[in-house]
Structure formats: C-alpha cells, structure tokens
C-alpha cells in the first residue's frame, strides 16, 4: 500500500518541479543508512536499502525550499532468541525489519567557494512527518506495529555542477523522530549520492 502512495507522490512532485525550469532542481539520491538509538536496538545494522527524492525551488541564489520523500529499510536476523508475547514464550530465528518513510519540507542555505567553482556546499534542515513500521517475523508469528511521528532531519552536503543540465549531489543526513505513545523513537544517519536535473 505504501509503495503505491510513494510512486504517486514522486510523480506529482516531478510534475511540480518540471514547471520551474532553471529555478527548480530535482534530485534522486541513493541513501544507505546506519540505524541509531532505539532503531538500532531493534534492527542494528548498516542498510544499503535507501532512497530519497527531492524537489528544491531556489528563492535566491543561495537559498532553496522544497520537499523530500524517502524510504529506508533496516533488517536484522537474530538466531535462537527467546521472548515473551502475551501468554506465549517463543524461541526461534527472528527476522526484524524497520521501514521508514519520511516526508519533509526542507530549507537549504548554499555557500560560495569561489565565483568560478562548480562546487556548492550547503547546510539544511527538513521538518515534517515520518511513517515507521517495525515487524518481527519468527516462524509462523508476525508481530508488527506502526506509527506516524514528527520528524526533523538536519543535513550537510554539496552539489557539483557536472554540466549545464546535471548536478552530482553528495550529502550526510540525520533523521530523528521522537517517541510517539508506546512507539519508540526513530533515528538513523544517511549517506547520500544522487543525480539532479
């Protein structure tokens, strides 16, 4: 179900971005990530499964606002673990998954490194919401919980103008969503590389 909404939103944002040619940058990033905090307590690994899509509208030469939607999946296999669930004691191999889909509005400030330079470093922050789902599969049992959470995502990065129409994007982003009810906080560090138009 989430995949369908993700595709629809990406297409809608691409259409929006295409209207402001010259003033709008559309970037697709590959986004491997490292789980942290309570996310790492459940799925402790470095995951190569991550992507985000962003549309940035330049208000000034050194300032942009935009939207970003991402998707990260963390997975961990734990053998021979025993845990209690309701009135059952279950022992076996667990396959744990954390799926995270942040949807943020972002602001980026760009810095000059010289008039002739093709490199534009930036610092930015995203604010919005985050859909997180945690699943634990053990034998025939599947336990899952999900929640919409508030999300904040500071990032630093750079854009390199490869030619008049394309940029290379490099970034490091930290996503954090505080605990919501009984659902634990979500946090992870992402390392992005992407291509922009």
PDB file of C-alpha atoms in Angstrom, residues 66-135:
ATOM      1  CA  UNK A  66      11.493  22.160  -1.188  1.00  0.00           C
ATOM      2  CA  UNK A  67      10.015  18.759  -0.446  1.00  0.00           C
ATOM      3  CA  UNK A  68      11.691  15.433   0.152  1.00  0.00           C
ATOM      4  CA  UNK A  69      10.286  11.926   0.487  1.00  0.00           C
ATOM      5  CA  UNK A  70      12.448   8.950   1.380  1.00  0.00           C
ATOM      6  CA  UNK A  71      12.320   5.258   2.071  1.00  0.00           C
ATOM      7  CA  UNK A  72      14.766   3.242   4.193  1.00  0.00           C
ATOM      8  CA  UNK A  73      14.610  -0.406   5.208  1.00  0.00           C
ATOM      9  CA  UNK A  74      16.662  -1.863   8.059  1.00  0.00           C
ATOM     10  CA  UNK A  75      16.850  -5.649   8.533  1.00  0.00           C
ATOM     11  CA  UNK A  76      18.417  -7.893  11.163  1.00  0.00           C
ATOM     12  CA  UNK A  77      18.443 -11.675  11.630  1.00  0.00           C
ATOM     13  CA  UNK A  78      18.690 -12.951  15.206  1.00  0.00           C
ATOM     14  CA  UNK A  79      19.101 -16.689  15.802  1.00  0.00           C
ATOM     15  CA  UNK A  80      17.834 -18.631  18.809  1.00  0.00           C
ATOM     16  CA  UNK A  81      16.278 -15.704  20.669  1.00  0.00           C
ATOM     17  CA  UNK A  82      13.551 -16.253  23.283  1.00  0.00           C
ATOM     18  CA  UNK A  83      10.952 -13.633  24.121  1.00  0.00           C
ATOM     19  CA  UNK A  84       7.535 -13.435  25.768  1.00  0.00           C
ATOM     20  CA  UNK A  85       4.493 -12.316  23.819  1.00  0.00           C
ATOM     21  CA  UNK A  86       1.209 -12.139  25.712  1.00  0.00           C
ATOM     22  CA  UNK A  87       0.920 -15.610  27.326  1.00  0.00           C
ATOM     23  CA  UNK A  88       3.417 -17.293  24.973  1.00  0.00           C
ATOM     24  CA  UNK A  89       7.150 -17.864  25.224  1.00  0.00           C
ATOM     25  CA  UNK A  90       8.589 -18.013  21.702  1.00  0.00           C
ATOM     26  CA  UNK A  91      12.056 -19.242  20.733  1.00  0.00           C
ATOM     27  CA  UNK A  92      13.460 -19.254  17.215  1.00  0.00           C
ATOM     28  CA  UNK A  93      15.135 -17.248  14.479  1.00  0.00           C
ATOM     29  CA  UNK A  94      13.794 -13.722  14.229  1.00  0.00           C
ATOM     30  CA  UNK A  95      13.778 -11.578  11.115  1.00  0.00           C
ATOM     31  CA  UNK A  96      13.347  -7.974  12.163  1.00  0.00           C
ATOM     32  CA  UNK A  97      12.502  -5.132   9.777  1.00  0.00           C
ATOM     33  CA  UNK A  98      12.173  -1.395  10.240  1.00  0.00           C
ATOM     34  CA  UNK A  99      10.622   0.501   7.307  1.00  0.00           C
ATOM     35  CA  UNK A 100      10.852   4.290   7.474  1.00  0.00           C
ATOM     36  CA  UNK A 101       9.235   6.824   5.109  1.00  0.00           C
ATOM     37  CA  UNK A 102       9.958  10.463   5.986  1.00  0.00           C
ATOM     38  CA  UNK A 103       8.061  13.266   4.230  1.00  0.00           C
ATOM     39  CA  UNK A 104       9.562  16.687   4.915  1.00  0.00           C
ATOM     40  CA  UNK A 105       9.667  20.300   3.834  1.00  0.00           C
ATOM     41  CA  UNK A 106      13.304  21.374   3.676  1.00  0.00           C
ATOM     42  CA  UNK A 107      15.305  24.600   3.620  1.00  0.00           C
ATOM     43  CA  UNK A 108      18.901  24.753   2.349  1.00  0.00           C
ATOM     44  CA  UNK A 109      21.491  27.513   2.596  1.00  0.00           C
ATOM     45  CA  UNK A 110      24.268  27.354  -0.037  1.00  0.00           C
ATOM     46  CA  UNK A 111      27.802  28.693   0.357  1.00  0.00           C
ATOM     47  CA  UNK A 112      30.201  30.044  -2.241  1.00  0.00           C
ATOM     48  CA  UNK A 113      33.711  28.612  -2.639  1.00  0.00           C
ATOM     49  CA  UNK A 114      34.655  30.985  -5.452  1.00  0.00           C
ATOM     50  CA  UNK A 115      32.948  32.503  -8.479  1.00  0.00           C
ATOM     51  CA  UNK A 116      34.466  30.004 -10.918  1.00  0.00           C
ATOM     52  CA  UNK A 117      33.842  26.926  -8.742  1.00  0.00           C
ATOM     53  CA  UNK A 118      31.397  24.214  -9.807  1.00  0.00           C
ATOM     54  CA  UNK A 119      31.041  23.074  -6.161  1.00  0.00           C
ATOM     55  CA  UNK A 120      28.297  24.460  -3.904  1.00  0.00           C
ATOM     56  CA  UNK A 121      28.364  23.255  -0.276  1.00  0.00           C
ATOM     57  CA  UNK A 122      25.173  23.629   1.740  1.00  0.00           C
ATOM     58  CA  UNK A 123      23.591  23.111   5.147  1.00  0.00           C
ATOM     59  CA  UNK A 124      19.910  22.417   5.538  1.00  0.00           C
ATOM     60  CA  UNK A 125      17.121  21.068   7.680  1.00  0.00           C
ATOM     61  CA  UNK A 126      13.894  19.231   6.977  1.00  0.00           C
ATOM     62  CA  UNK A 127      10.748  19.224   9.123  1.00  0.00           C
ATOM     63  CA  UNK A 128       7.693  17.090   8.678  1.00  0.00           C
ATOM     64  CA  UNK A 129       6.409  13.635   9.420  1.00  0.00           C
ATOM     65  CA  UNK A 130       7.696  10.110   9.375  1.00  0.00           C
ATOM     66  CA  UNK A 131       5.858   6.810   8.877  1.00  0.00           C
ATOM     67  CA  UNK A 132       7.696   3.996  10.648  1.00  0.00           C
ATOM     68  CA  UNK A 133       6.774   0.308  10.761  1.00  0.00           C
ATOM     69  CA  UNK A 134       8.560  -2.353  12.823  1.00  0.00           C
ATOM     70  CA  UNK A 135       7.986  -6.041  12.001  1.00  0.00           C
TER      71      UNK A 135
END
